[in-house]
Structure formats: C-alpha cells, structure tokens
mmCIF file of C-alpha atoms in Angstrom:
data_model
loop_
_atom_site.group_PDB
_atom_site.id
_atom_site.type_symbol
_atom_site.label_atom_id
_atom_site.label_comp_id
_atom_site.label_asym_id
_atom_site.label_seq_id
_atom_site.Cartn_x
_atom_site.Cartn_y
_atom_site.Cartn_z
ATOM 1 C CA UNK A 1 -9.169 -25.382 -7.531
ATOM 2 C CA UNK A 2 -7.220 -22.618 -6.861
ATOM 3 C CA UNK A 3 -8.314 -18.991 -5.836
ATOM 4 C CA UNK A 4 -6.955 -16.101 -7.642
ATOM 5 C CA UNK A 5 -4.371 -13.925 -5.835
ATOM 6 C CA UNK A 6 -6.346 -10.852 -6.797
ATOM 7 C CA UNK A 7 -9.817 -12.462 -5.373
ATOM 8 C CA UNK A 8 -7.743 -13.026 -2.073
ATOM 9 C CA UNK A 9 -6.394 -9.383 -2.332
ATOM 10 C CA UNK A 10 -9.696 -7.612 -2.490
ATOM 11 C CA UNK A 11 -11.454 -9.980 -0.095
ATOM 12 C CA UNK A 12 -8.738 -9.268 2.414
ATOM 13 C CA UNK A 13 -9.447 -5.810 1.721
ATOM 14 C CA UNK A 14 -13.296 -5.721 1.926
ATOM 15 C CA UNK A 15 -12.906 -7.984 5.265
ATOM 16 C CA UNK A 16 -10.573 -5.171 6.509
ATOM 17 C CA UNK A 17 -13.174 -2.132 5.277
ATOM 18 C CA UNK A 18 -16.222 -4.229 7.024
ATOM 19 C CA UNK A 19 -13.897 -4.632 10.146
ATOM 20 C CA UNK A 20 -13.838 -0.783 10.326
ATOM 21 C CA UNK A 21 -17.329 0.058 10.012
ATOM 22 C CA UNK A 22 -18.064 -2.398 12.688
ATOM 23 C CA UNK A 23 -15.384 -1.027 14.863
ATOM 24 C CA UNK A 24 -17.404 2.364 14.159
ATOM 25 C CA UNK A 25 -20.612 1.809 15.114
ATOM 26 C CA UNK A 26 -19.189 0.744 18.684
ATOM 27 C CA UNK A 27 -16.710 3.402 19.045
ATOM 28 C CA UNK A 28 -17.900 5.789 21.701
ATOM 29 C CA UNK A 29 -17.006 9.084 19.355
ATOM 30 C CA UNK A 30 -18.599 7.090 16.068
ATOM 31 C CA UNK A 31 -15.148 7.404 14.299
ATOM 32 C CA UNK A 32 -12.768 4.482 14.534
ATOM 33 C CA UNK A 33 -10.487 6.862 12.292
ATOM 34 C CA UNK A 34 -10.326 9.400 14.695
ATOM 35 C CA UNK A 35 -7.934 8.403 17.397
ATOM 36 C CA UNK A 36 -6.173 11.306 19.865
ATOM 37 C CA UNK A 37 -3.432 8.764 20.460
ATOM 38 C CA UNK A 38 -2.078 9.586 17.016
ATOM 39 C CA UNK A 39 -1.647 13.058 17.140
ATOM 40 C CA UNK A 40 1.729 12.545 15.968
ATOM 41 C CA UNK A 41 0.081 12.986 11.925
ATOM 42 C CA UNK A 42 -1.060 16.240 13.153
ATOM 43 C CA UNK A 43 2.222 17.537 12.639
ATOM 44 C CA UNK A 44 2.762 15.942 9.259
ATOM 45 C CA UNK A 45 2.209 17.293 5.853
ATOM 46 C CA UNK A 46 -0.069 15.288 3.833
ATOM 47 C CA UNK A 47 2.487 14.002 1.722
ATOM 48 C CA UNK A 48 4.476 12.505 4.747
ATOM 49 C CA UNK A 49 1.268 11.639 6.314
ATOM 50 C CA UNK A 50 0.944 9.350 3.020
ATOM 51 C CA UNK A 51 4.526 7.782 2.904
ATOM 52 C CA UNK A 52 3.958 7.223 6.521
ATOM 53 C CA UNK A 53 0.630 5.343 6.142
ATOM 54 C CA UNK A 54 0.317 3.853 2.546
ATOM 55 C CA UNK A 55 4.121 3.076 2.539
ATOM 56 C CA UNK A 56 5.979 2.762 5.049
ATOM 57 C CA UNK A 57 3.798 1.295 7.605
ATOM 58 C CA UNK A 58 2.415 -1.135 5.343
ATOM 59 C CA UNK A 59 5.897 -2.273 4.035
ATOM 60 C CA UNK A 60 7.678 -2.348 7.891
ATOM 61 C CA UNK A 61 4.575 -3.949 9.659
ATOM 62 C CA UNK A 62 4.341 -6.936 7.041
ATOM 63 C CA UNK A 63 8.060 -7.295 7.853
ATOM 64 C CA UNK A 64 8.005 -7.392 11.408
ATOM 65 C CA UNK A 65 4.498 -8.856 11.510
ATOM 66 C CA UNK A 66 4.172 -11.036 9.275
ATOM 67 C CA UNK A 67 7.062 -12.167 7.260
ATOM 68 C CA UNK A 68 9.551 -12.068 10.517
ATOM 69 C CA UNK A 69 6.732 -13.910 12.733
ATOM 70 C CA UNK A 70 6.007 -16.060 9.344
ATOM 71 C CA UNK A 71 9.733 -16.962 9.683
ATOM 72 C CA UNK A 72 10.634 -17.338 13.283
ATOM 73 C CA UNK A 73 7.602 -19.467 14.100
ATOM 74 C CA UNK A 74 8.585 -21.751 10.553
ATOM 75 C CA UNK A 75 11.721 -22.728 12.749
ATOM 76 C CA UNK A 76 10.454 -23.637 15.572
ATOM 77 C CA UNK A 77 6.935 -25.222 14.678
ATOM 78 C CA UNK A 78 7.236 -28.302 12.145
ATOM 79 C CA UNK A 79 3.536 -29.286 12.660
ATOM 80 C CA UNK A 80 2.094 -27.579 9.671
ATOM 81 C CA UNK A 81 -1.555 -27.242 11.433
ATOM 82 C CA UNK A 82 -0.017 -26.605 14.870
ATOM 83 C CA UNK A 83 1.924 -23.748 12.901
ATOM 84 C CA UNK A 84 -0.819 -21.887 11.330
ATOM 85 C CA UNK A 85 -2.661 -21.397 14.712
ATOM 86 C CA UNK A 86 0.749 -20.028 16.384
ATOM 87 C CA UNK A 87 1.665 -17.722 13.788
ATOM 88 C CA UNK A 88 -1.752 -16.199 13.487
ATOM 89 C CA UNK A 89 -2.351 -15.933 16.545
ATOM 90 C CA UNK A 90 1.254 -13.869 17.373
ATOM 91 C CA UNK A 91 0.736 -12.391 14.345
ATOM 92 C CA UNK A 92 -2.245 -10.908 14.806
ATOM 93 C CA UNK A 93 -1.744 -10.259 18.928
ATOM 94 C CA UNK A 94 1.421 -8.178 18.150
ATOM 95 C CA UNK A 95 0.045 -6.447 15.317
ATOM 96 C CA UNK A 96 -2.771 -5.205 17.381
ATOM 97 C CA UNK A 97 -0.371 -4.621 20.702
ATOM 98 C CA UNK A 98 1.421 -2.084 18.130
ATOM 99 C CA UNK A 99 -1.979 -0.233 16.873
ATOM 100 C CA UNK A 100 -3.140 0.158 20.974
ATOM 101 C CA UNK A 101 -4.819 3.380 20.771
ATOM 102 C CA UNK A 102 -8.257 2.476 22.381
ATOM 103 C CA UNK A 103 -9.725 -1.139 23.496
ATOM 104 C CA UNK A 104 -12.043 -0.925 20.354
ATOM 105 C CA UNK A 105 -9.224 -0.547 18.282
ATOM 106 C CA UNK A 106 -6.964 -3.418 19.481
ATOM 107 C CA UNK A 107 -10.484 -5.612 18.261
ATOM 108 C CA UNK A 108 -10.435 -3.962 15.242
ATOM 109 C CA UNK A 109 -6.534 -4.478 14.679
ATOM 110 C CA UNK A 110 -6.544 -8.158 15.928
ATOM 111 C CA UNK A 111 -9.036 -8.910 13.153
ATOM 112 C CA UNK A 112 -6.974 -7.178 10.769
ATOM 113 C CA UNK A 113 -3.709 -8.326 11.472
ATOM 114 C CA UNK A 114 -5.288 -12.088 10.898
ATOM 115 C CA UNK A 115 -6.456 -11.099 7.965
ATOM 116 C CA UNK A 116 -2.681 -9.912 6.889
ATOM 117 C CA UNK A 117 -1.555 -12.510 8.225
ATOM 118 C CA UNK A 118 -4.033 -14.930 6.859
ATOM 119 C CA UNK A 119 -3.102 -13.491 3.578
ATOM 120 C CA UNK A 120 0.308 -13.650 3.739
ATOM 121 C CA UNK A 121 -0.096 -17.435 4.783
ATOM 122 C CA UNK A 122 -2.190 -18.582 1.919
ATOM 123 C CA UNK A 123 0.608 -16.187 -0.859
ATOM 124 C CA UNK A 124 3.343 -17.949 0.941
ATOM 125 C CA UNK A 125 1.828 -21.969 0.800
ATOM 126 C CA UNK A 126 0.880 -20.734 -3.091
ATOM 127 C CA UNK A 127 4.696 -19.962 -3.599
ATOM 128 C CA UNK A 128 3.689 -16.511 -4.390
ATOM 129 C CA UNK A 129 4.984 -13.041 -3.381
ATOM 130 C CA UNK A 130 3.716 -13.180 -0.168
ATOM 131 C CA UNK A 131 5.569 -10.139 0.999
ATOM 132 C CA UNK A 132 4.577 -7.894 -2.001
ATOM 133 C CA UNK A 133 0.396 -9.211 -2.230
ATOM 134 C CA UNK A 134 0.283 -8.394 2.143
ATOM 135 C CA UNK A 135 1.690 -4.702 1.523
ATOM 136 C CA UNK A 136 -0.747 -4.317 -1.142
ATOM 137 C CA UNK A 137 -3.938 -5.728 0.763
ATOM 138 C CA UNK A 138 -2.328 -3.100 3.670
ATOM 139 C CA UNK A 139 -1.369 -0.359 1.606
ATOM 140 C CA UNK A 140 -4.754 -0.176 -0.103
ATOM 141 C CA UNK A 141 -6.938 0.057 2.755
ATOM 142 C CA UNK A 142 -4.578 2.789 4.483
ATOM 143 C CA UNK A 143 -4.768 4.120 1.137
ATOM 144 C CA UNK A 144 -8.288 4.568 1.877
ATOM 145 C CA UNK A 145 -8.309 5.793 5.369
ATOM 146 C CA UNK A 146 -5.831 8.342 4.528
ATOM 147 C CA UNK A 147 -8.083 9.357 1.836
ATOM 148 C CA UNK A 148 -10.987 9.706 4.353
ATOM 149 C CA UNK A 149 -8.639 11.288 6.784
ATOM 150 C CA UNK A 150 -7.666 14.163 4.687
ATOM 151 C CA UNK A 151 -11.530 14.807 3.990
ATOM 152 C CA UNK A 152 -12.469 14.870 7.701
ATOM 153 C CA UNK A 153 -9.461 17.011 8.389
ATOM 154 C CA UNK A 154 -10.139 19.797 5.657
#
C-alpha cells in the first residue's frame, strides 16, 4: 500500500507546525519566531524577506541538506538500514547547526530537518521528485512563518 505524496507533504508539514508550537511554549520570550539572532530580515523589504525565506532557503537548504547529504552518504554507506540512520542523523544535525540561534531552536530545527529529511528519503525510495516535494514541505511552512512574521512586525 502506498501513501500518497501529498498525504506525506502535509503530514511533514503539520509535524513541522506542531514542532513550533512546542518549541513555543518552552521558549523563554513565548515566541519561537522571534529570534534577535536574525536581525539580518530587519533590513529586508518584505518582498526579499519572502524570496529569502519561502525560496531561496528552502531550495539551497534541501540542496546542501538533504539532497547533497542524501548523495554523499549513498556512496559511502551500501547498508540500506545502516544508511537511513547516517543520513538522518547528519542531515538533521547540520540542518539544525545552520538554524543555531538559541538552544530551543537547534531542538526545534533537529526535529525539522528529520522531518525534511525523512521526506526527502521516502520521495527518493518512491522514485519521485524528491528534490521538488522537500522544497515544497519547506517552502510551505516558511510560507507560513513569514506570513505570521509580517503580522507581528506591523
């Protein structure tokens, strides 16, 4: 039985919303969004704010994270089981060494990047568009924190 790619997508999603309102409620300023260590944004409009965070972050991160790791770990790992562990584990490690803006958050962006990566492991054994269905799962939940961003903000 197979599950459909768009079940995976919005699970991946919701896992990655519920990850964020759990990395809320322990966040010592109540907003996982708000992080000083990104101050950068301040100094972006909101359209480059959104190319920044729904595209282009979503489309280099799977690249580096993912389908690189994905790739790399593919040529030195033959043991399909042995494999999965690795890459998910660097995967998800590196993902959240890049997102290091408070302790809370490197939780938070461990459990997402195995989620991305989790995804982009099933789309890839499926023979699917692993690449494309990650960005997605990626650029709709930035999608959504930029749209919560811009309401705190204003």
């Amino acid at each position: 039985m197979s599950i459909n790619k768009w079940i995976i997508v919005t699970l991946g999603f919701l896992v990655m919303l519920l990850l964020l309102v759990i990395t809320t409620l322990f966040t010592s300023n109540g907003n996982a969004l708000n992080n000083p260590n990104v101050s950068y944004l301040d100094n972006l409009s909101i359209l480059e704010t959104f190319i920044e965070s729904v595209i282009a972050a979503p489309v280099l991160e799977t690249l580096i994270f993912q389908m690189f790791i994905y790739w790399s770990i593919s040529k030195l790992i033959s043991s399909k089981k042995f494999f999965l562990v690795i890459y998910l584990i660097s995967s998800s490690l590196l993902f959240a060494i890049s997102h290091y803006y408070s302790i809370s958050y490197v939780f938070y962006a461990i459990c997402c990047g195995l989620v991305l990566s989790y995804s982009y492991f099933i789309f890839k054994e499926r023979e699917e568009n692993a690449f494309v269905f990650t960005v997605l799962i990626h650029s709709i939940f930035n999608f959504i924190l930029f749209v919560i961003g811009v309401f705190i903000n204003n």
